[in-house]
Amino acid sequence: MANLLGVDVGTTSLKMVLFDENGNILKTVSKSYTLISKEDRVELDPLHYWEMFHSAYEEIRSEYSISALSIDTQCETLIMTDGQGDPLYNAIVWLDNRATVQAEKINDTFGVQKVYEITGQPEITATWPACKLLWMRENEPDIFEKIEKIFLLEDYLLYKLTGEFVTEKTLQSSSLYLDIRTGCWWQEMLDFIGIKPDQLPRLMDSAQVIGTYDGVTVVTGVMDQIAGSIGAGVIDNTVVSEMTGTTMAIVVPTDVFPPYKEDNRVPCHINYDGNYCLLTWTPTAGIALKWFRDNFCEGKSFDDLNELAAQVAPGCDGLTFMPYLCGSIIPKYNPAARGAFLGLTMEHTRAHMVRSIQEAVAFMLQENLDYLNVSCQEIRSMGGGAASPLWCQIKADVTGKKIITLKSAESACLGSAIIAGVGAGIFESVKASCEKLVATDKVYYPSGTDYTQAYERYLKYEEATV
């Protein structure tokens, strides 16, 4: 029986999960790391990524055989090396915002509409690799001149494993120098930032064999959010995924590239199958509930909070929470927006506040679905929020869609394992493997509870505050 390793490299932790070909988890290993953060800069030694990867791999390899592996990572973490792949500079992590001036220069030169129509990115921000490379050219010219290989994080780990200088298109969709319609590098942008195509990896599709490492077949992966959606069984546009963790991320597959609109803020990425997917996210979601628990409910668990919230009627007796503790991105862009409890009276309690936070996150979900013009049949729910039956039911009632949770909490690693299995020829297709391996758990149907008034109140407050 084949064993498939799915690797999910997050912002501050790496997780490896080994599955057998029936989707059973054989072993899980996690490694955490601390980023180097100062003001608007966020970095990490690239070798530390590899050390964590190798350490976790050896733990699994010492107990089990591995047939194939695939890696998913965040998109925009940039690593620059010499010709031998030795780092010239710390990895510039996706959170890094040093390149704001360079983002403005790109915006002034190309404009948002042209950038969107070529790259699928509706905003030009300092996080994109193109902006970071232009910053390096203008601020670290001695290092910039030595750059021979430009990696994103997945690429770098694949290079360390196989020696092959390759990348895949879902990962590069937010680099700002990939034409996602043609699947080729955008030469005009490369010329502007001073990069030659041979400094970039060879472009490949997802689920393609690159080579081997330690006898294990190594397969091109997908970006982290797409891996999570595959692990949730989101393989066509009748189903979308939402993950309520620290933030909320929503992935919507689509067969068409959405036309440019001035008010559009939804990134469009190449999907694993060469089609597209829309990816929207909110700066806060589950972190708002954690903030409230840590500061106002000391000693209580999340289960305790759910019990409190269940005591309160839907709509929270007029109390509304604005969940913008870290600003607003989509659909309204206002990083300076702030959170608030609105409509407080002497009758409101801590339980009302807890439920109002849960309802606000459900309202954000509905607002984003409206913004995306999604007509899905069901929503696959992941992250810590999926562990709360009350929260899932609130989402089902607010959206009018059935909310389905998953038996495995390791959706991203499962998605990468599926990609590994498809690439290695163990599975016929992503669809066939999802049907075999993705196990759903609970289904929450809309109960008929009417949130119309509460949602309209939320939108009214939002209009006045965001």
PDB file of N, CA, C and O in Angstrom, residues 298-361:
ATOM      1  N   GLU A 298     -11.436  35.036  31.445  1.00  0.00           N
ATOM      2  CA  GLU A 298     -10.261  34.326  31.922  1.00  0.00           C
ATOM      3  C   GLU A 298     -10.657  32.997  32.552  1.00  0.00           C
ATOM      4  O   GLU A 298     -11.581  32.922  33.372  1.00  0.00           O
ATOM      5  N   GLY A 299      -9.948  31.945  32.149  1.00  0.00           N
ATOM      6  CA  GLY A 299     -10.197  30.626  32.707  1.00  0.00           C
ATOM      7  C   GLY A 299     -11.264  29.835  31.980  1.00  0.00           C
ATOM      8  O   GLY A 299     -11.475  28.655  32.282  1.00  0.00           O
ATOM      9  N   LYS A 300     -11.946  30.425  31.018  1.00  0.00           N
ATOM     10  CA  LYS A 300     -13.002  29.723  30.297  1.00  0.00           C
ATOM     11  C   LYS A 300     -12.460  29.138  28.990  1.00  0.00           C
ATOM     12  O   LYS A 300     -11.595  29.718  28.346  1.00  0.00           O
ATOM     13  N   SER A 301     -13.003  27.983  28.625  1.00  0.00           N
ATOM     14  CA  SER A 301     -12.638  27.340  27.366  1.00  0.00           C
ATOM     15  C   SER A 301     -13.582  27.816  26.264  1.00  0.00           C
ATOM     16  O   SER A 301     -14.597  28.470  26.527  1.00  0.00           O
ATOM     17  N   PHE A 302     -13.262  27.446  25.026  1.00  0.00           N
ATOM     18  CA  PHE A 302     -14.162  27.785  23.935  1.00  0.00           C
ATOM     19  C   PHE A 302     -15.491  27.054  24.068  1.00  0.00           C
ATOM     20  O   PHE A 302     -16.542  27.580  23.683  1.00  0.00           O
ATOM     21  N   ASP A 303     -15.468  25.846  24.635  1.00  0.00           N
ATOM     22  CA  ASP A 303     -16.730  25.149  24.904  1.00  0.00           C
ATOM     23  C   ASP A 303     -17.582  25.932  25.905  1.00  0.00           C
ATOM     24  O   ASP A 303     -18.808  26.003  25.765  1.00  0.00           O
ATOM     25  N   ASP A 304     -16.917  26.512  26.889  1.00  0.00           N
ATOM     26  CA  ASP A 304     -17.645  27.350  27.849  1.00  0.00           C
ATOM     27  C   ASP A 304     -18.295  28.538  27.147  1.00  0.00           C
ATOM     28  O   ASP A 304     -19.433  28.906  27.450  1.00  0.00           O
ATOM     29  N   LEU A 305     -17.567  29.137  26.211  1.00  0.00           N
ATOM     30  CA  LEU A 305     -18.116  30.276  25.476  1.00  0.00           C
ATOM     31  C   LEU A 305     -19.315  29.868  24.632  1.00  0.00           C
ATOM     32  O   LEU A 305     -20.307  30.609  24.529  1.00  0.00           O
ATOM     33  N   ASN A 306     -19.234  28.686  24.034  1.00  0.00           N
ATOM     34  CA  ASN A 306     -20.370  28.203  23.252  1.00  0.00           C
ATOM     35  C   ASN A 306     -21.605  28.010  24.123  1.00  0.00           C
ATOM     36  O   ASN A 306     -22.732  28.309  23.712  1.00  0.00           O
ATOM     37  N   GLU A 307     -21.405  27.519  25.343  1.00  0.00           N
ATOM     38  CA  GLU A 307     -22.529  27.337  26.268  1.00  0.00           C
ATOM     39  C   GLU A 307     -23.146  28.685  26.632  1.00  0.00           C
ATOM     40  O   GLU A 307     -24.373  28.822  26.728  1.00  0.00           O
ATOM     41  N   LEU A 308     -22.295  29.694  26.821  1.00  0.00           N
ATOM     42  CA  LEU A 308     -22.814  31.036  27.094  1.00  0.00           C
ATOM     43  C   LEU A 308     -23.631  31.553  25.907  1.00  0.00           C
ATOM     44  O   LEU A 308     -24.753  32.050  26.072  1.00  0.00           O
ATOM     45  N   ALA A 309     -23.059  31.443  24.716  1.00  0.00           N
ATOM     46  CA  ALA A 309     -23.718  31.980  23.527  1.00  0.00           C
ATOM     47  C   ALA A 309     -25.045  31.293  23.249  1.00  0.00           C
ATOM     48  O   ALA A 309     -25.994  31.922  22.749  1.00  0.00           O
ATOM     49  N   ALA A 310     -25.133  30.005  23.577  1.00  0.00           N
ATOM     50  CA  ALA A 310     -26.362  29.252  23.317  1.00  0.00           C
ATOM     51  C   ALA A 310     -27.525  29.742  24.171  1.00  0.00           C
ATOM     52  O   ALA A 310     -28.696  29.470  23.858  1.00  0.00           O
ATOM     53  N   GLN A 311     -27.236  30.481  25.234  1.00  0.00           N
ATOM     54  CA  GLN A 311     -28.282  31.002  26.113  1.00  0.00           C
ATOM     55  C   GLN A 311     -28.964  32.246  25.543  1.00  0.00           C
ATOM     56  O   GLN A 311     -29.987  32.704  26.061  1.00  0.00           O
ATOM     57  N   VAL A 312     -28.385  32.804  24.468  1.00  0.00           N
ATOM     58  CA  VAL A 312     -28.842  34.076  23.909  1.00  0.00           C
ATOM     59  C   VAL A 312     -29.620  33.829  22.623  1.00  0.00           C
ATOM     60  O   VAL A 312     -29.238  32.989  21.802  1.00  0.00           O
ATOM     61  N   ALA A 313     -30.699  34.568  22.442  1.00  0.00           N
ATOM     62  CA  ALA A 313     -31.515  34.414  21.243  1.00  0.00           C
ATOM     63  C   ALA A 313     -30.778  34.941  20.015  1.00  0.00           C
ATOM     64  O   ALA A 313     -29.961  35.866  20.116  1.00  0.00           O
ATOM     65  N   PRO A 314     -31.047  34.369  18.836  1.00  0.00           N
ATOM     66  CA  PRO A 314     -30.460  34.893  17.600  1.00  0.00           C
ATOM     67  C   PRO A 314     -30.725  36.388  17.459  1.00  0.00           C
ATOM     68  O   PRO A 314     -31.816  36.875  17.749  1.00  0.00           O
ATOM     69  N   GLY A 315     -29.697  37.113  17.001  1.00  0.00           N
ATOM     70  CA  GLY A 315     -29.804  38.557  16.901  1.00  0.00           C
ATOM     71  C   GLY A 315     -29.315  39.287  18.125  1.00  0.00           C
ATOM     72  O   GLY A 315     -29.172  40.513  18.123  1.00  0.00           O
ATOM     73  N   CYS A 316     -29.037  38.544  19.201  1.00  0.00           N
ATOM     74  CA  CYS A 316     -28.395  39.078  20.408  1.00  0.00           C
ATOM     75  C   CYS A 316     -29.138  40.273  21.007  1.00  0.00           C
ATOM     76  O   CYS A 316     -28.518  41.188  21.555  1.00  0.00           O
ATOM     77  N   ASP A 317     -30.472  40.262  20.867  1.00  0.00           N
ATOM     78  CA  ASP A 317     -31.267  41.346  21.459  1.00  0.00           C
ATOM     79  C   ASP A 317     -30.752  42.722  21.046  1.00  0.00           C
ATOM     80  O   ASP A 317     -30.675  43.650  21.864  1.00  0.00           O
ATOM     81  N   GLY A 318     -30.396  42.826  19.770  1.00  0.00           N
ATOM     82  CA  GLY A 318     -29.995  44.121  19.230  1.00  0.00           C
ATOM     83  C   GLY A 318     -28.519  44.449  19.309  1.00  0.00           C
ATOM     84  O   GLY A 318     -28.090  45.492  18.800  1.00  0.00           O
ATOM     85  N   LEU A 319     -27.709  43.584  19.921  1.00  0.00           N
ATOM     86  CA  LEU A 319     -26.273  43.848  20.021  1.00  0.00           C
ATOM     87  C   LEU A 319     -25.566  43.403  18.742  1.00  0.00           C
ATOM     88  O   LEU A 319     -25.803  42.300  18.243  1.00  0.00           O
ATOM     89  N   THR A 320     -24.681  44.241  18.222  1.00  0.00           N
ATOM     90  CA  THR A 320     -23.942  43.928  17.006  1.00  0.00           C
ATOM     91  C   THR A 320     -22.454  44.159  17.245  1.00  0.00           C
ATOM     92  O   THR A 320     -22.056  45.180  17.811  1.00  0.00           O
ATOM     93  N   PHE A 321     -21.647  43.206  16.808  1.00  0.00           N
ATOM     94  CA  PHE A 321     -20.193  43.329  16.917  1.00  0.00           C
ATOM     95  C   PHE A 321     -19.614  43.652  15.553  1.00  0.00           C
ATOM     96  O   PHE A 321     -19.956  43.019  14.550  1.00  0.00           O
ATOM     97  N   MET A 322     -18.739  44.652  15.502  1.00  0.00           N
ATOM     98  CA  MET A 322     -17.967  44.959  14.305  1.00  0.00           C
ATOM     99  C   MET A 322     -16.602  44.289  14.447  1.00  0.00           C
ATOM    100  O   MET A 322     -15.790  44.684  15.288  1.00  0.00           O
ATOM    101  N   PRO A 323     -16.305  43.259  13.643  1.00  0.00           N
ATOM    102  CA  PRO A 323     -15.141  42.400  13.889  1.00  0.00           C
ATOM    103  C   PRO A 323     -13.828  42.914  13.296  1.00  0.00           C
ATOM    104  O   PRO A 323     -12.960  42.118  12.940  1.00  0.00           O
ATOM    105  N   TYR A 324     -13.664  44.235  13.220  1.00  0.00           N
ATOM    106  CA  TYR A 324     -12.517  44.784  12.507  1.00  0.00           C
ATOM    107  C   TYR A 324     -11.392  45.154  13.463  1.00  0.00           C
ATOM    108  O   TYR A 324     -10.913  46.290  13.490  1.00  0.00           O
ATOM    109  N   LEU A 325     -10.951  44.165  14.244  1.00  0.00           N
ATOM    110  CA  LEU A 325      -9.879  44.391  15.205  1.00  0.00           C
ATOM    111  C   LEU A 325      -8.540  44.619  14.511  1.00  0.00           C
ATOM    112  O   LEU A 325      -7.630  45.194  15.097  1.00  0.00           O
ATOM    113  N   CYS A 326      -8.416  44.156  13.268  1.00  0.00           N
ATOM    114  CA  CYS A 326      -7.182  44.321  12.489  1.00  0.00           C
ATOM    115  C   CYS A 326      -7.468  44.991  11.154  1.00  0.00           C
ATOM    116  O   CYS A 326      -6.776  44.756  10.167  1.00  0.00           O
ATOM    117  N   GLY A 327      -8.498  45.821  11.096  1.00  0.00           N
ATOM    118  CA  GLY A 327      -8.838  46.486   9.860  1.00  0.00           C
ATOM    119  C   GLY A 327      -9.727  45.638   8.978  1.00  0.00           C
ATOM    120  O   GLY A 327     -10.105  44.518   9.313  1.00  0.00           O
ATOM    121  N   SER A 328     -10.076  46.179   7.817  1.00  0.00           N
ATOM    122  CA  SER A 328     -10.937  45.496   6.856  1.00  0.00           C
ATOM    123  C   SER A 328     -10.233  45.440   5.502  1.00  0.00           C
ATOM    124  O   SER A 328      -9.600  46.404   5.087  1.00  0.00           O
ATOM    125  N   ILE A 329     -10.362  44.296   4.832  1.00  0.00           N
ATOM    126  CA  ILE A 329      -9.722  44.122   3.518  1.00  0.00           C
ATOM    127  C   ILE A 329     -10.765  43.905   2.430  1.00  0.00           C
ATOM    128  O   ILE A 329     -10.814  44.627   1.441  1.00  0.00           O
ATOM    129  N   ILE A 330     -11.597  42.884   2.584  1.00  0.00           N
ATOM    130  CA  ILE A 330     -12.598  42.521   1.579  1.00  0.00           C
ATOM    131  C   ILE A 330     -13.945  42.342   2.281  1.00  0.00           C
ATOM    132  O   ILE A 330     -14.001  41.682   3.307  1.00  0.00           O
ATOM    133  N   PRO A 331     -15.023  42.902   1.733  1.00  0.00           N
ATOM    134  CA  PRO A 331     -15.100  43.649   0.473  1.00  0.00           C
ATOM    135  C   PRO A 331     -14.775  45.134   0.597  1.00  0.00           C
ATOM    136  O   PRO A 331     -14.600  45.795  -0.426  1.00  0.00           O
ATOM    137  N   LYS A 332     -14.716  45.658   1.805  1.00  0.00           N
ATOM    138  CA  LYS A 332     -14.377  47.073   1.971  1.00  0.00           C
ATOM    139  C   LYS A 332     -12.940  47.177   2.457  1.00  0.00           C
ATOM    140  O   LYS A 332     -12.592  46.591   3.483  1.00  0.00           O
ATOM    141  N   TYR A 333     -12.127  47.918   1.729  1.00  0.00           N
ATOM    142  CA  TYR A 333     -10.710  48.039   2.066  1.00  0.00           C
ATOM    143  C   TYR A 333     -10.495  49.255   2.959  1.00  0.00           C
ATOM    144  O   TYR A 333     -10.616  50.399   2.519  1.00  0.00           O
ATOM    145  N   ASN A 334     -10.201  49.001   4.210  1.00  0.00           N
ATOM    146  CA  ASN A 334      -9.908  50.075   5.161  1.00  0.00           C
ATOM    147  C   ASN A 334      -9.061  49.501   6.297  1.00  0.00           C
ATOM    148  O   ASN A 334      -9.588  49.068   7.322  1.00  0.00           O
ATOM    149  N   PRO A 335      -7.732  49.475   6.115  1.00  0.00           N
ATOM    150  CA  PRO A 335      -6.859  48.921   7.165  1.00  0.00           C
ATOM    151  C   PRO A 335      -6.998  49.649   8.493  1.00  0.00           C
ATOM    152  O   PRO A 335      -6.640  49.102   9.539  1.00  0.00           O
ATOM    153  N   ALA A 336      -7.515  50.888   8.477  1.00  0.00           N
ATOM    154  CA  ALA A 336      -7.654  51.663   9.710  1.00  0.00           C
ATOM    155  C   ALA A 336      -8.970  51.384  10.431  1.00  0.00           C
ATOM    156  O   ALA A 336      -9.197  51.925  11.522  1.00  0.00           O
ATOM    157  N   ALA A 337      -9.841  50.543   9.864  1.00  0.00           N
ATOM    158  CA  ALA A 337     -11.112  50.231  10.519  1.00  0.00           C
ATOM    159  C   ALA A 337     -10.847  49.540  11.854  1.00  0.00           C
ATOM    160  O   ALA A 337      -9.867  48.808  12.018  1.00  0.00           O
ATOM    161  N   ARG A 338     -11.737  49.755  12.805  1.00  0.00           N
ATOM    162  CA  ARG A 338     -11.566  49.183  14.136  1.00  0.00           C
ATOM    163  C   ARG A 338     -12.848  48.509  14.608  1.00  0.00           C
ATOM    164  O   ARG A 338     -13.946  48.808  14.133  1.00  0.00           O
ATOM    165  N   GLY A 339     -12.698  47.601  15.557  1.00  0.00           N
ATOM    166  CA  GLY A 339     -13.826  46.839  16.062  1.00  0.00           C
ATOM    167  C   GLY A 339     -14.655  47.626  17.060  1.00  0.00           C
ATOM    168  O   GLY A 339     -14.216  48.634  17.617  1.00  0.00           O
ATOM    169  N   ALA A 340     -15.890  47.133  17.302  1.00  0.00           N
ATOM    170  CA  ALA A 340     -16.769  47.795  18.268  1.00  0.00           C
ATOM    171  C   ALA A 340     -17.961  46.902  18.582  1.00  0.00           C
ATOM    172  O   ALA A 340     -18.395  46.098  17.739  1.00  0.00           O
ATOM    173  N   PHE A 341     -18.481  47.022  19.798  1.00  0.00           N
ATOM    174  CA  PHE A 341     -19.794  46.485  20.142  1.00  0.00           C
ATOM    175  C   PHE A 341     -20.768  47.652  20.046  1.00  0.00           C
ATOM    176  O   PHE A 341     -20.590  48.690  20.707  1.00  0.00           O
ATOM    177  N   LEU A 342     -21.807  47.500  19.243  1.00  0.00           N
ATOM    178  CA  LEU A 342     -22.764  48.576  19.023  1.00  0.00           C
ATOM    179  C   LEU A 342     -24.156  48.133  19.469  1.00  0.00           C
ATOM    180  O   LEU A 342     -24.549  46.983  19.259  1.00  0.00           O
ATOM    181  N   GLY A 343     -24.866  49.066  20.068  1.00  0.00           N
ATOM    182  CA  GLY A 343     -26.215  48.764  20.539  1.00  0.00           C
ATOM    183  C   GLY A 343     -26.268  48.242  21.959  1.00  0.00           C
ATOM    184  O   GLY A 343     -27.282  47.691  22.381  1.00  0.00           O
ATOM    185  N   LEU A 344     -25.202  48.420  22.717  1.00  0.00           N
ATOM    186  CA  LEU A 344     -25.145  47.917  24.094  1.00  0.00           C
ATOM    187  C   LEU A 344     -26.179  48.599  24.986  1.00  0.00           C
ATOM    188  O   LEU A 344     -26.379  49.823  24.922  1.00  0.00           O
ATOM    189  N   THR A 345     -26.824  47.795  25.810  1.00  0.00           N
ATOM    190  CA  THR A 345     -27.737  48.308  26.829  1.00  0.00           C
ATOM    191  C   THR A 345     -27.433  47.620  28.149  1.00  0.00           C
ATOM    192  O   THR A 345     -26.603  46.693  28.220  1.00  0.00           O
ATOM    193  N   MET A 346     -28.127  48.037  29.189  1.00  0.00           N
ATOM    194  CA  MET A 346     -27.939  47.435  30.506  1.00  0.00           C
ATOM    195  C   MET A 346     -28.378  45.980  30.545  1.00  0.00           C
ATOM    196  O   MET A 346     -27.976  45.217  31.418  1.00  0.00           O
ATOM    197  N   GLU A 347     -29.190  45.573  29.573  1.00  0.00           N
ATOM    198  CA  GLU A 347     -29.687  44.197  29.547  1.00  0.00           C
ATOM    199  C   GLU A 347     -28.675  43.215  28.934  1.00  0.00           C
ATOM    200  O   GLU A 347     -28.821  42.008  29.075  1.00  0.00           O
ATOM    201  N   HIS A 348     -27.685  43.736  28.249  1.00  0.00           N
ATOM    202  CA  HIS A 348     -26.738  42.846  27.579  1.00  0.00           C
ATOM    203  C   HIS A 348     -25.706  42.295  28.557  1.00  0.00           C
ATOM    204  O   HIS A 348     -25.274  42.989  29.481  1.00  0.00           O
ATOM    205  N   THR A 349     -25.309  41.047  28.304  1.00  0.00           N
ATOM    206  CA  THR A 349     -24.383  40.329  29.176  1.00  0.00           C
ATOM    207  C   THR A 349     -23.165  39.870  28.385  1.00  0.00           C
ATOM    208  O   THR A 349     -23.098  40.039  27.162  1.00  0.00           O
ATOM    209  N   ARG A 350     -22.260  39.245  29.110  1.00  0.00           N
ATOM    210  CA  ARG A 350     -21.089  38.667  28.449  1.00  0.00           C
ATOM    211  C   ARG A 350     -21.508  37.623  27.414  1.00  0.00           C
ATOM    212  O   ARG A 350     -20.892  37.500  26.352  1.00  0.00           O
ATOM    213  N   ALA A 351     -22.569  36.876  27.718  1.00  0.00           N
ATOM    214  CA  ALA A 351     -23.057  35.864  26.778  1.00  0.00           C
ATOM    215  C   ALA A 351     -23.514  36.506  25.471  1.00  0.00           C
ATOM    216  O   ALA A 351     -23.278  35.964  24.380  1.00  0.00           O
ATOM    217  N   HIS A 352     -24.170  37.670  25.557  1.00  0.00           N
ATOM    218  CA  HIS A 352     -24.563  38.382  24.344  1.00  0.00           C
ATOM    219  C   HIS A 352     -23.333  38.755  23.508  1.00  0.00           C
ATOM    220  O   HIS A 352     -23.349  38.661  22.276  1.00  0.00           O
ATOM    221  N   MET A 353     -22.290  39.186  24.184  1.00  0.00           N
ATOM    222  CA  MET A 353     -21.085  39.587  23.468  1.00  0.00           C
ATOM    223  C   MET A 353     -20.455  38.405  22.736  1.00  0.00           C
ATOM    224  O   MET A 353     -20.014  38.532  21.590  1.00  0.00           O
ATOM    225  N   VAL A 354     -20.414  37.249  23.396  1.00  0.00           N
ATOM    226  CA  VAL A 354     -19.840  36.066  22.758  1.00  0.00           C
ATOM    227  C   VAL A 354     -20.631  35.713  21.499  1.00  0.00           C
ATOM    228  O   VAL A 354     -20.062  35.505  20.422  1.00  0.00           O
ATOM    229  N   ARG A 355     -21.946  35.649  21.639  1.00  0.00           N
ATOM    230  CA  ARG A 355     -22.751  35.273  20.473  1.00  0.00           C
ATOM    231  C   ARG A 355     -22.658  36.332  19.368  1.00  0.00           C
ATOM    232  O   ARG A 355     -22.636  35.997  18.175  1.00  0.00           O
ATOM    233  N   SER A 356     -22.573  37.601  19.755  1.00  0.00           N
ATOM    234  CA  SER A 356     -22.483  38.644  18.730  1.00  0.00           C
ATOM    235  C   SER A 356     -21.200  38.513  17.920  1.00  0.00           C
ATOM    236  O   SER A 356     -21.179  38.840  16.724  1.00  0.00           O
ATOM    237  N   ILE A 357     -20.122  38.041  18.539  1.00  0.00           N
ATOM    238  CA  ILE A 357     -18.884  37.785  17.790  1.00  0.00           C
ATOM    239  C   ILE A 357     -19.098  36.658  16.792  1.00  0.00           C
ATOM    240  O   ILE A 357     -18.709  36.755  15.616  1.00  0.00           O
ATOM    241  N   GLN A 358     -19.714  35.564  17.228  1.00  0.00           N
ATOM    242  CA  GLN A 358     -19.972  34.439  16.322  1.00  0.00           C
ATOM    243  C   GLN A 358     -20.890  34.864  15.176  1.00  0.00           C
ATOM    244  O   GLN A 358     -20.666  34.489  14.021  1.00  0.00           O
ATOM    245  N   GLU A 359     -21.920  35.641  15.480  1.00  0.00           N
ATOM    246  CA  GLU A 359     -22.822  36.098  14.429  1.00  0.00           C
ATOM    247  C   GLU A 359     -22.104  37.030  13.455  1.00  0.00           C
ATOM    248  O   GLU A 359     -22.323  36.960  12.241  1.00  0.00           O
ATOM    249  N   ALA A 360     -21.229  37.892  13.963  1.00  0.00           N
ATOM    250  CA  ALA A 360     -20.501  38.818  13.090  1.00  0.00           C
ATOM    251  C   ALA A 360     -19.636  38.073  12.083  1.00  0.00           C
ATOM    252  O   ALA A 360     -19.549  38.460  10.909  1.00  0.00           O
ATOM    253  N   VAL A 361     -18.991  36.991  12.510  1.00  0.00           N
ATOM    254  CA  VAL A 361     -18.168  36.198  11.590  1.00  0.00           C
ATOM    255  C   VAL A 361     -19.055  35.542  10.537  1.00  0.00           C
ATOM    256  O   VAL A 361     -18.695  35.466   9.354  1.00  0.00           O
TER     257      VAL A 361
END
